[in-house]
Amino acid sequence: MLARLLTLQGSYNYETMIGNGLAFAMEPALRLLPGGRNGAAYRDAIARQSRYFNAHPYLAAVAVGALARAELSLEDPARIERFRTASCGPLGSVGDRLVWAAWLPACSATALAAFGLGLSWQAVVLLFLLVYNAGHVALRVWGLYAGWTHGLAVASALGAPLFRQGPSVLTRALAGIAGAAIPLMVARAAGTRPLGVAIIVAVGAAGGLALVQLEGRVAGWRAAIWVLTAFITAGVLVR
Amino acid sequence: MAIELYRVDDRLIHGQVVIGWGHPLALRFIVLVDDNVAGSDWERELYRMGTPPEVDLYFETTESAVARMPEFAARPDPGLLLTADVATMSRLCDGCTAIREVNIGGLHHRAGRSPCLPYVFLSAEDEVALKSIAARGVRVIAQDLPASDPVELGDLLTKDGA
Amino acid sequence: MTGVASFVLLVVVGALCSLDTVSVAQAMVSRPIVSATLGAAALGRPWEGLVVGAVLELFALETLPFGASRYPEWGSAGVVAGATFVAGGIDVPGSLALAILAGLGTAWIGSTSMVWHRKLVAKVAGDLRDDLAAGSAAAVTRLHITGIASDLWRGGVVTATGLVAAVAVTSHILEAWRLAYGPSVAVPVIVAVAVGMSATFRAAKGTRGAGWFLLAGAAAGAGVLGVRP
């Protein structure tokens, strides 16, 4: 099941989202239902679990464990359905806050700092992948274990300090690391002296503040496509 | 500041809400309006776990939400109101004339619903309810995240999932 | 290695990095600091890939891959950017700006292609709806494998498209380039810093005390730069 969890989003689509992946990940456990693969309980469970579901891909392991436990305990299907509906949002929220908004950018900023400090390409890439995936794999393993252990009462496990306080602790770390990493990586990427770095970072920070004022209405990377297209056109045409 | 966004989203509290909108709006409270959730201990617990500790979360029924709306409007910090379906938002609009804009943030596939956008699937009843909200002069738009292009109701109802 | 062999190798690396974005593992091999390095390493010049990947990583700090929302696909984008930077030359004026634009453009194509891919998988799911509703594990597996294979194919096509477009314009643009080396590097880095800083500011804004950590970090970074020979 753990290996299958790594492909949880393999059949991601706009109708059932990761519902089919949930059923695919859980299927080995469902073989233990009365009647095995040929039993009605197995088919009913597969049908239920392959319906719409969406959550953070790592934290969805909690749902996989909890729902597998509920199915094998022959829990009331209506309660299973209610849990599937109710767990989508919170498992998405917890995972998005902890991983996408905090752990991933903190690891990314760490890799940028390592680059800025002069580490080799092998060291930067390995540092990033090893540190990030230590957290990633631990979260999937914990999720499956917690879901299986607590079943449909798994909400209490999400109250652990890691999930409540972790995002803000990691965000502070992200801010500190990014603050140090950006001037260091600018110096190495642009190959400039401290004065040049200060100018690039100051102008960039002003641009960053302007983007923040837009309250997220403009995606920076898309705006950058137009800015760089204009710059490259100027770079070719200017005399 | 009061409630800055009235959103219909069948996942209720998730990443798009607490980070996607939560960070740019600097949200400090969320009003979750759902008659089923308001009456279920374990579901309330689950949604509370999905909410950042620094954000206040209120569970309300449709009726209690309408009654408490002046209190939420008087708060000095920015908030967001969520319902899981169009019918609940429509009833809120009936009871509260302060709502000037409704955001359709996520209504996903279910039997009887047709695709309009990748994140919006509507049933015939949803369409009728949305039109009745708009008929009150409330702007109805579909927009999952602040950086996405908002889609007006008229355009939304002519889309076929593209 | 011949041009064709290099192209095929890059497409394979791009497809695999792209697959990591959503469908398989999400081990962040798809992040530009890795994928750009791998793309350039496929051409024997990993250092160039790390430089352009680090700049693109600042853009990626802004990416939050939420549910059905549209977000850039950095796996194939990084590979194309790394290869473009190697083709243009690390010391050539305009090369970094062009490689970054090639990466961002490919990320945009990748983002659009993910929407098409997800609609295609939804269509297959629709075709299998009766079997899935009947609890067929074979239908679950078939839909899953179809989705993964389709995403691998998508990543390869996006990488190939980005590479062909970049190869078609790189030499022409760099030959016609007029600006000096300094600003040709500074401008794309400033744009990247602006996007990366906006993501950091936004995160810090919602967390008490994070602003002080940002300032302390910046002071530490500046201090290291100041004392470094």
XYZ file of C-alpha atoms in Angstrom:
630
model
C 0.000 0.000 0.000
C 2.863 2.343 0.794
C 4.331 1.875 -2.698
C 0.913 2.438 -4.264
C 0.535 5.634 -2.230
C 3.418 7.085 -4.240
C 1.157 6.961 -7.312
C -1.932 8.244 -5.496
C -2.414 11.045 -8.035
C -1.705 8.851 -11.080
C -5.274 9.103 -12.361
C -5.907 12.687 -11.185
C -8.796 14.143 -13.146
C -11.433 16.864 -12.813
C -14.285 14.439 -12.148
C -13.108 12.099 -9.422
C -9.847 13.919 -8.585
C -7.749 11.407 -6.603
C -10.700 9.116 -5.784
C -9.534 6.429 -8.186
C -6.008 6.661 -6.755
C -7.445 6.229 -3.266
C -9.157 2.990 -4.323
C -5.986 1.839 -6.113
C -3.854 2.437 -2.995
C -6.340 0.752 -0.686
C -7.092 -2.252 -2.893
C -4.538 -4.661 -1.339
C -6.187 -4.193 2.090
C -9.677 -4.658 0.658
C -8.739 -8.184 -0.480
C -9.023 -9.131 3.215
C -12.775 -8.435 3.213
C -15.126 -11.430 3.576
C -15.254 -13.283 0.269
C -11.917 -11.877 -0.902
C -11.597 -10.463 -4.419
C -14.749 -12.194 -5.553
C -16.908 -11.038 -2.650
C -19.667 -8.440 -2.753
C -18.054 -6.537 0.144
C -14.853 -6.093 -1.918
C -16.744 -4.804 -4.961
C -18.911 -2.470 -2.865
C -15.817 -1.044 -1.169
C -13.977 -0.517 -4.486
C -17.057 1.229 -5.906
C -17.322 3.507 -2.835
C -13.657 4.371 -2.632
C -13.162 5.168 -6.328
C -15.666 8.061 -6.187
C -14.651 11.715 -5.943
C -12.023 12.459 -3.315
C -9.430 15.160 -3.013
C -6.864 16.020 -0.349
C -3.186 16.771 -0.052
C -1.382 13.808 -1.683
C 0.823 13.077 1.352
C -1.878 13.574 4.010
C -4.301 11.499 1.932
C -2.371 8.555 3.422
C -4.340 9.275 6.609
C -7.599 8.787 4.703
C -6.288 5.639 2.999
C -5.396 4.093 6.389
C -8.600 5.237 8.121
C -10.900 4.167 5.303
C -9.176 0.793 4.869
C -9.638 0.207 8.590
C -13.303 1.280 8.386
C -13.981 -0.995 5.404
C -12.346 -3.998 7.089
C -14.335 -3.257 10.270
C -17.501 -3.368 8.108
C -18.384 0.165 9.216
C -21.738 1.645 8.110
C -21.301 2.763 4.446
C -23.155 6.029 5.143
C -20.613 6.912 7.852
C -17.740 5.984 5.547
C -19.198 8.258 2.871
C -19.618 11.094 5.365
C -15.991 10.702 6.515
C -14.761 10.778 2.902
C -16.667 14.012 2.301
C -15.639 15.665 5.554
C -11.956 14.669 5.467
C -11.199 16.098 1.992
C -10.919 19.697 3.119
C -9.075 19.316 6.436
C -6.539 16.808 5.043
C -5.994 19.235 2.180
C -5.663 22.211 4.471
C -3.242 20.569 6.916
C -1.044 19.226 4.100
C -1.112 22.408 2.058
C -0.163 24.545 5.055
C 2.534 22.203 6.339
C 4.062 20.951 3.081
C 3.313 23.240 0.127
C 3.370 26.526 2.043
C 6.093 25.763 4.607
C 8.220 22.585 4.310
C 8.751 22.706 0.536
C 9.661 26.412 0.318
C 11.863 26.074 3.435
C 13.762 23.199 1.772
C 13.872 25.148 -1.474
C 15.334 28.193 0.316
C 17.866 25.897 2.027
C 18.970 24.608 -1.377
C 19.293 28.194 -2.625
C 21.402 29.054 0.429
C 23.600 26.011 -0.231
C 24.006 27.161 -3.828
C 24.829 30.680 -2.654
C 27.381 29.375 -0.157
C 29.293 27.713 -2.992
C 28.395 24.031 -2.660
C 28.836 21.811 -5.704
C 25.883 20.941 -7.946
C 25.810 17.398 -6.572
C 25.748 18.644 -2.977
C 22.963 21.196 -3.637
C 20.707 18.724 -5.442
C 21.309 15.881 -2.974
C 20.849 18.131 0.061
C 17.514 19.354 -1.293
C 16.200 15.925 -2.264
C 17.366 14.129 0.890
C 16.105 16.734 3.368
C 12.785 17.285 1.602
C 12.055 13.613 1.105
C 12.965 12.688 4.673
C 9.965 14.786 5.703
C 7.867 13.689 2.748
C 8.259 9.942 3.240
C 7.929 10.226 7.028
C 4.626 12.045 6.555
C 3.215 9.390 4.230
C 4.288 6.558 6.547
C 2.915 8.342 9.616
C -0.328 9.127 7.789
C -0.961 5.531 6.846
C -0.118 4.366 10.373
C -2.226 7.055 12.081
C -5.196 6.436 9.813
C -5.011 2.684 10.348
C -4.589 3.074 14.120
C -7.353 5.616 14.724
C -9.784 4.691 11.962
C -12.559 7.241 11.430
C -11.621 8.943 14.736
C -8.360 10.164 13.228
C -9.139 13.888 13.714
C -7.387 13.803 17.098
C -4.120 12.765 15.399
C -4.272 15.908 13.280
C -4.151 17.942 16.476
C -0.494 16.994 16.985
C 1.830 19.997 17.518
C 3.521 19.264 14.183
C 0.306 20.119 12.363
C -0.906 22.926 14.638
C 2.367 24.781 15.270
C 4.575 23.267 12.539
C 3.452 25.577 9.699
C 4.187 28.780 11.622
C 7.531 27.487 12.969
C 8.565 26.413 9.464
C 7.353 29.695 7.959
C 9.603 31.627 10.355
C 12.469 29.323 9.359
C 11.578 29.843 5.694
C 11.638 33.625 6.149
C 15.035 33.525 7.874
C 16.612 31.109 5.391
C 15.165 32.911 2.353
C 16.361 36.250 3.732
C 19.916 34.894 3.858
C 19.694 32.766 0.710
C 18.509 35.405 -1.734
C 21.528 37.760 -1.540
C 23.905 34.787 -1.483
C 22.347 33.099 -4.511
C 22.169 36.402 -6.405
C 25.899 36.883 -5.842
C 26.663 33.432 -7.258
C 24.099 33.373 -10.102
C 24.806 36.902 -11.325
C 28.518 36.765 -10.477
C 28.431 40.306 -9.101
C 30.140 42.070 -6.206
C 28.286 43.086 -2.988
C 27.204 46.494 -4.361
C 25.655 44.871 -7.447
C 23.964 42.283 -5.219
C 22.559 45.042 -3.001
C 21.101 46.860 -6.016
C 19.559 43.663 -7.480
C 18.071 42.602 -4.140
C 16.748 46.107 -3.350
C 15.061 46.505 -6.738
C 13.762 42.924 -6.554
C 12.416 43.487 -3.038
C 10.586 46.615 -4.216
C 9.048 44.574 -7.030
C 8.124 41.868 -4.526
C 6.376 44.410 -2.290
C 4.450 45.718 -5.299
C 3.297 42.170 -6.112
C 2.186 41.659 -2.503
C 0.072 44.834 -2.720
C -1.897 43.154 -5.519
C -3.135 40.621 -2.919
C -2.308 37.593 -5.034
C -4.373 38.757 -8.035
C -1.309 38.598 -10.312
C 0.781 35.439 -10.600
C 4.390 36.629 -10.612
C 5.677 33.894 -12.934
C 3.101 34.751 -15.602
C 3.834 38.471 -15.336
C 7.535 37.605 -15.633
C 6.928 36.013 -19.055
C 5.782 39.386 -20.390
C 8.519 41.350 -18.637
C 11.269 39.066 -19.972
C 9.766 38.989 -23.462
C 9.841 42.795 -23.474
C 13.404 42.796 -22.114
C 14.677 40.322 -24.714
C 12.987 42.301 -27.485
C 14.705 45.438 -26.178
C 17.995 43.550 -25.890
C 17.846 42.723 -29.575
C 16.478 46.031 -30.874
C 18.350 48.582 -28.743
C 21.208 50.422 -30.449
C -13.066 44.823 7.700
C -15.856 42.245 8.277
C -16.428 39.411 5.820
C -14.370 39.956 2.676
C -15.405 36.848 0.750
C -18.600 34.779 0.620
C -17.572 31.477 -0.941
C -19.382 28.311 -2.023
C -16.936 25.392 -1.826
C -17.887 21.768 -1.216
C -14.520 21.050 0.437
C -15.181 23.916 2.864
C -11.856 24.453 4.663
C -8.843 23.470 2.565
C -5.599 24.896 1.185
C -7.133 27.231 -1.391
C -9.173 28.821 1.389
C -6.683 29.053 4.263
C -3.605 29.830 2.141
C -4.750 30.796 -1.357
C -7.184 33.425 -0.056
C -6.137 33.383 3.592
C -2.631 34.768 3.102
C -3.398 37.666 0.729
C -6.495 38.691 2.698
C -4.702 38.151 6.057
C -7.786 36.252 7.259
C -8.449 36.209 10.979
C -11.807 34.417 11.080
C -13.860 31.940 9.074
C -17.609 31.404 9.367
C -18.517 27.886 8.255
C -22.239 27.675 7.550
C -23.527 24.126 7.252
C -26.463 22.621 9.117
C -24.948 19.100 9.127
C -21.476 20.121 10.258
C -22.862 22.438 12.947
C -24.600 19.422 14.494
C -21.744 16.913 14.276
C -19.002 16.842 16.920
C -16.483 14.796 14.953
C -16.891 16.865 11.777
C -16.441 20.105 13.708
C -13.283 18.615 15.245
C -11.975 17.654 11.808
C -12.547 21.131 10.331
C -11.027 22.751 13.401
C -7.855 20.705 12.828
C -7.723 22.022 9.251
C -7.847 25.665 10.360
C -4.688 27.575 11.331
C -4.587 28.176 15.122
C -4.452 31.952 14.624
C -7.744 31.968 12.675
C -11.055 31.920 14.635
C -13.534 29.384 13.308
C -17.296 29.683 13.832
C -19.695 26.842 13.039
C -23.164 28.131 12.236
C -26.441 26.824 10.907
C -28.034 28.922 8.176
C -30.399 30.401 10.725
C -27.778 31.258 13.331
C -25.457 32.697 10.658
C -28.121 35.157 9.522
C -28.752 36.149 13.151
C -25.039 36.693 13.874
C -24.182 38.483 10.632
C -24.175 41.995 12.214
C -21.714 40.707 14.830
C -19.356 39.348 12.146
C -19.716 42.566 10.152
C -18.624 44.575 13.205
C -15.346 42.681 13.616
C -12.289 44.841 12.906
C -10.377 42.030 11.149
C -10.953 40.350 7.770
C -13.018 37.152 7.551
C -14.450 34.673 5.081
C -17.804 32.894 5.016
C -18.109 29.402 3.555
C -20.986 27.212 2.496
C -20.728 23.773 0.916
C -23.600 24.285 -1.531
C -25.421 26.936 -3.497
C -28.752 26.377 -1.719
C -27.280 27.386 1.664
C -25.690 30.512 0.170
C -28.984 31.375 -1.482
C -30.786 31.158 1.866
C -28.106 33.369 3.443
C -28.605 35.952 0.707
C -32.347 35.841 1.440
C -31.670 36.681 5.072
C -28.793 39.130 4.684
C -28.805 42.000 2.242
C -25.198 42.933 3.080
C -23.884 40.211 0.741
C -22.868 41.983 -2.483
C -20.742 39.277 -4.125
C -20.705 35.467 -4.035
C -17.662 33.456 -5.055
C -18.093 29.961 -6.496
C -14.799 28.415 -5.441
C -15.335 24.681 -5.889
C -18.318 22.474 -6.658
C -17.020 19.141 -7.833
C -18.374 16.266 -9.828
C -21.376 14.385 -8.508
C -24.215 12.544 -10.215
C -26.545 15.077 -11.820
C -23.962 17.849 -12.050
C -22.512 19.037 -15.400
C -19.031 20.520 -15.875
C -18.733 24.288 -16.369
C -15.107 24.795 -15.295
C -12.534 22.279 -14.038
C -13.564 23.197 -10.501
C -17.258 23.968 -11.049
C -19.890 21.329 -11.806
C -23.508 22.531 -11.544
C -26.878 20.797 -11.295
C -30.074 22.295 -12.721
C -31.088 23.254 -9.146
C -27.727 24.994 -8.603
C -28.235 27.042 -11.763
C -31.708 28.144 -10.671
C -30.396 29.075 -7.206
C -27.456 31.045 -8.652
C -29.770 32.956 -10.966
C -32.016 33.798 -8.033
C -28.998 35.099 -6.076
C -27.976 37.230 -9.069
C -31.557 38.493 -9.447
C -31.165 40.174 -6.042
C -28.355 42.290 -7.459
C -25.587 40.136 -5.995
C -22.575 39.631 -8.275
C -21.878 35.925 -8.751
C -18.431 34.897 -9.990
C -16.463 31.660 -10.209
C -12.852 32.035 -9.092
C -10.840 29.363 -7.279
C -7.824 31.512 -6.359
C -7.087 35.250 -6.347
C -4.723 34.962 -9.340
C -7.288 33.094 -11.468
C -9.477 35.009 -13.895
C -12.958 35.543 -12.414
C -15.775 34.109 -14.546
C -19.103 35.973 -14.391
C -22.281 33.932 -13.891
C -23.536 34.577 -17.442
C -20.301 33.183 -18.888
C -20.165 30.335 -16.359
C -23.575 29.010 -17.378
C -22.579 28.878 -21.043
C -19.348 26.956 -20.425
C -19.079 23.215 -20.936
C -16.063 22.413 -18.814
C -13.562 24.156 -21.135
C 26.525 12.302 -28.380
C 24.696 13.294 -31.547
C 22.114 16.070 -31.646
C 19.287 13.581 -32.065
C 20.516 11.397 -29.192
C 20.812 14.441 -26.919
C 17.324 15.552 -27.879
C 15.857 12.124 -27.117
C 17.714 11.977 -23.795
C 16.426 15.429 -22.824
C 12.853 14.473 -23.734
C 13.111 11.331 -21.577
C 14.555 13.295 -18.633
C 11.891 15.979 -19.107
C 9.087 13.409 -19.230
C 10.310 11.718 -16.037
C 10.748 15.007 -14.168
C 7.321 16.093 -15.382
C 5.736 12.853 -14.164
C 7.018 13.651 -10.676
C 5.052 16.926 -10.622
C 1.719 15.243 -9.900
C 1.316 11.623 -10.940
C 4.186 9.685 -9.401
C 6.122 10.222 -6.157
C 6.098 14.040 -5.946
C 9.609 13.704 -4.615
C 10.359 17.172 -6.045
C 12.692 15.952 -8.758
C 10.384 18.233 -10.728
C 11.536 21.364 -8.902
C 13.622 23.543 -11.225
C 16.752 23.444 -9.077
C 16.804 19.678 -9.738
C 15.203 19.368 -13.182
C 17.281 22.169 -14.742
C 20.455 20.618 -13.320
C 19.453 17.211 -14.705
C 18.605 18.748 -18.096
C 21.993 20.433 -18.344
C 23.711 17.326 -16.934
C 22.224 15.350 -19.827
C 24.338 17.623 -22.053
C 27.379 17.202 -19.806
C 27.153 20.695 -18.215
C 25.314 20.382 -14.857
C 26.722 23.630 -13.448
C 24.887 25.732 -16.053
C 21.704 23.876 -15.106
C 22.195 24.587 -11.419
C 22.599 28.334 -12.099
C 19.463 28.645 -14.218
C 17.634 26.202 -11.921
C 18.456 28.325 -8.867
C 17.036 31.426 -10.578
C 13.898 29.519 -11.640
C 13.582 28.154 -8.113
C 12.834 31.721 -6.970
C 9.803 31.700 -9.288
C 8.837 28.268 -7.968
C 8.710 29.627 -4.396
C 5.445 31.213 -5.479
C 3.926 27.932 -6.729
C 1.272 26.358 -4.531
C -0.106 23.291 -6.328
C -3.654 23.363 -4.949
C -6.230 20.886 -6.207
C -7.812 21.799 -9.513
C -6.105 25.202 -9.742
C -3.689 25.943 -12.581
C -0.039 26.132 -11.669
C 3.243 26.033 -13.603
C 4.750 22.651 -14.402
C 8.435 22.969 -13.517
C 9.646 19.440 -14.396
C 9.793 19.804 -18.172
C 10.364 23.572 -17.799
C 13.583 23.090 -15.824
C 14.966 20.601 -18.339
C 14.267 22.984 -21.238
C 15.771 25.945 -19.351
C 18.903 23.973 -18.429
C 19.415 22.772 -22.006
C 18.776 26.263 -23.418
C 21.356 27.798 -21.079
C 23.932 25.189 -22.122
C 23.146 25.840 -25.803
C 23.375 29.619 -25.352
C 26.521 29.627 -23.227
C 26.932 30.712 -19.622
C 29.107 33.742 -20.447
C 27.075 34.925 -23.430
C 25.031 38.150 -23.001
C 21.288 37.447 -23.150
C 21.711 33.703 -22.619
C 20.401 33.634 -19.033
C 17.367 35.803 -19.870
C 16.544 33.560 -22.814
C 16.942 30.353 -20.774
C 14.694 31.730 -18.013
C 12.080 32.768 -20.565
C 12.309 29.313 -22.192
C 11.709 27.777 -18.761
C 8.766 30.046 -17.920
C 7.232 29.550 -21.360
C 7.527 25.774 -21.063
C 6.051 25.955 -17.546
C 3.073 27.770 -19.073
C 2.676 25.159 -21.832
C 3.008 22.466 -19.165
C 0.333 24.137 -17.041
C -2.082 24.207 -19.993
C -1.222 20.628 -20.966
C -2.044 19.442 -17.438
C -5.576 20.802 -17.874
C -5.978 18.872 -21.153
C -4.474 15.757 -19.587
C -6.865 15.905 -16.621
C -9.825 16.320 -18.948
C -8.644 13.334 -20.970
C -8.368 11.185 -17.839
C -11.833 12.416 -16.775
C -13.153 11.239 -20.146
C -11.595 7.798 -19.652
C -13.096 7.753 -16.146
C -16.461 8.591 -17.709
C -16.098 5.724 -20.184
C -15.317 3.374 -17.278
C -18.046 4.814 -15.017
C -20.295 1.724 -15.074
C -17.383 -0.632 -14.343
C -16.132 1.597 -11.514
C -19.631 1.838 -10.040
C -19.819 -1.952 -10.146
C -16.622 -2.154 -8.088
C -14.271 -3.444 -10.781
C -10.687 -3.375 -9.489
C -9.526 -3.982 -13.064
C -11.199 -0.730 -14.132
C -9.506 1.128 -11.245
C -6.102 -0.211 -12.301
C -6.746 0.502 -15.982
C -7.728 4.105 -15.292
C -4.705 4.540 -13.059
C -2.198 3.168 -15.554
C -3.806 5.136 -18.380
C -3.447 8.308 -16.326
C 0.230 7.704 -15.542
C 1.081 6.732 -19.136
C -0.779 9.761 -20.485
C 1.055 12.074 -18.074
C 4.436 10.599 -19.041
C 3.578 11.157 -22.691
C 2.375 14.697 -21.912
C 5.645 15.548 -20.175
C 7.647 14.260 -23.147
C 5.606 16.279 -25.636
C 5.872 19.460 -23.531
C 9.642 19.027 -23.176
C 10.038 18.381 -26.914
C 7.890 21.424 -27.753
C 9.872 23.673 -25.414
C 13.202 22.402 -26.743
C 12.241 22.840 -30.408
C 10.986 26.386 -29.756
C 14.117 27.287 -27.765
C 16.514 25.767 -30.322
C 14.724 27.618 -33.136
C 15.296 31.065 -31.623
C 18.373 30.835 -29.351
C 21.156 31.383 -31.880
C 19.225 34.089 -33.783
C 18.467 36.087 -30.646
C 21.920 35.774 -29.136
C 23.596 36.789 -32.415
C 21.360 39.873 -32.592
C 21.789 40.718 -28.863
C 23.039 44.268 -28.242
C 22.947 44.848 -24.466
C 26.019 44.396 -22.276
C 26.527 41.226 -20.207
C 25.865 42.930 -16.816
C 22.273 44.102 -17.389
C 21.480 41.014 -19.457
C 22.060 38.943 -16.320
C 20.813 41.461 -13.741
C 17.335 41.965 -15.214
C 16.168 38.310 -15.223
C 17.642 37.862 -11.732
C 15.810 40.992 -10.484
C 12.528 39.663 -11.902
C 13.126 36.304 -10.202
C 14.038 37.967 -6.899
C 10.842 40.061 -7.075
C 8.679 36.950 -7.482
C 10.579 34.961 -4.836
C 10.496 37.899 -2.404
C 6.753 38.405 -2.953
C 6.151 34.755 -2.028
C 8.345 35.134 1.056
C 6.697 38.425 2.081
C 3.250 36.874 1.659
C 4.183 33.888 3.831
C 5.815 36.143 6.441
C 2.819 38.506 6.489
C 0.540 35.749 7.791
C 2.918 34.548 10.536
C 3.695 36.522 13.658
C 7.393 37.311 14.008
C 8.356 35.974 10.580
C 9.227 39.483 9.372
C 11.986 39.670 11.995
C 13.367 36.325 10.886
C 13.419 37.621 7.312
C 15.363 40.714 8.371
C 17.769 38.684 10.511
C 18.328 36.270 7.623
C 18.965 39.119 5.206
C 21.480 40.632 7.642
C 23.222 37.266 7.974
C 23.345 36.822 4.188
C 24.712 40.326 3.730
C 27.252 39.680 6.492
C 28.540 36.531 4.794
C 28.826 38.400 1.503
C 30.658 41.260 3.213
C 33.326 39.108 4.864
C 33.771 36.624 2.033
C 36.925 37.201 0.021
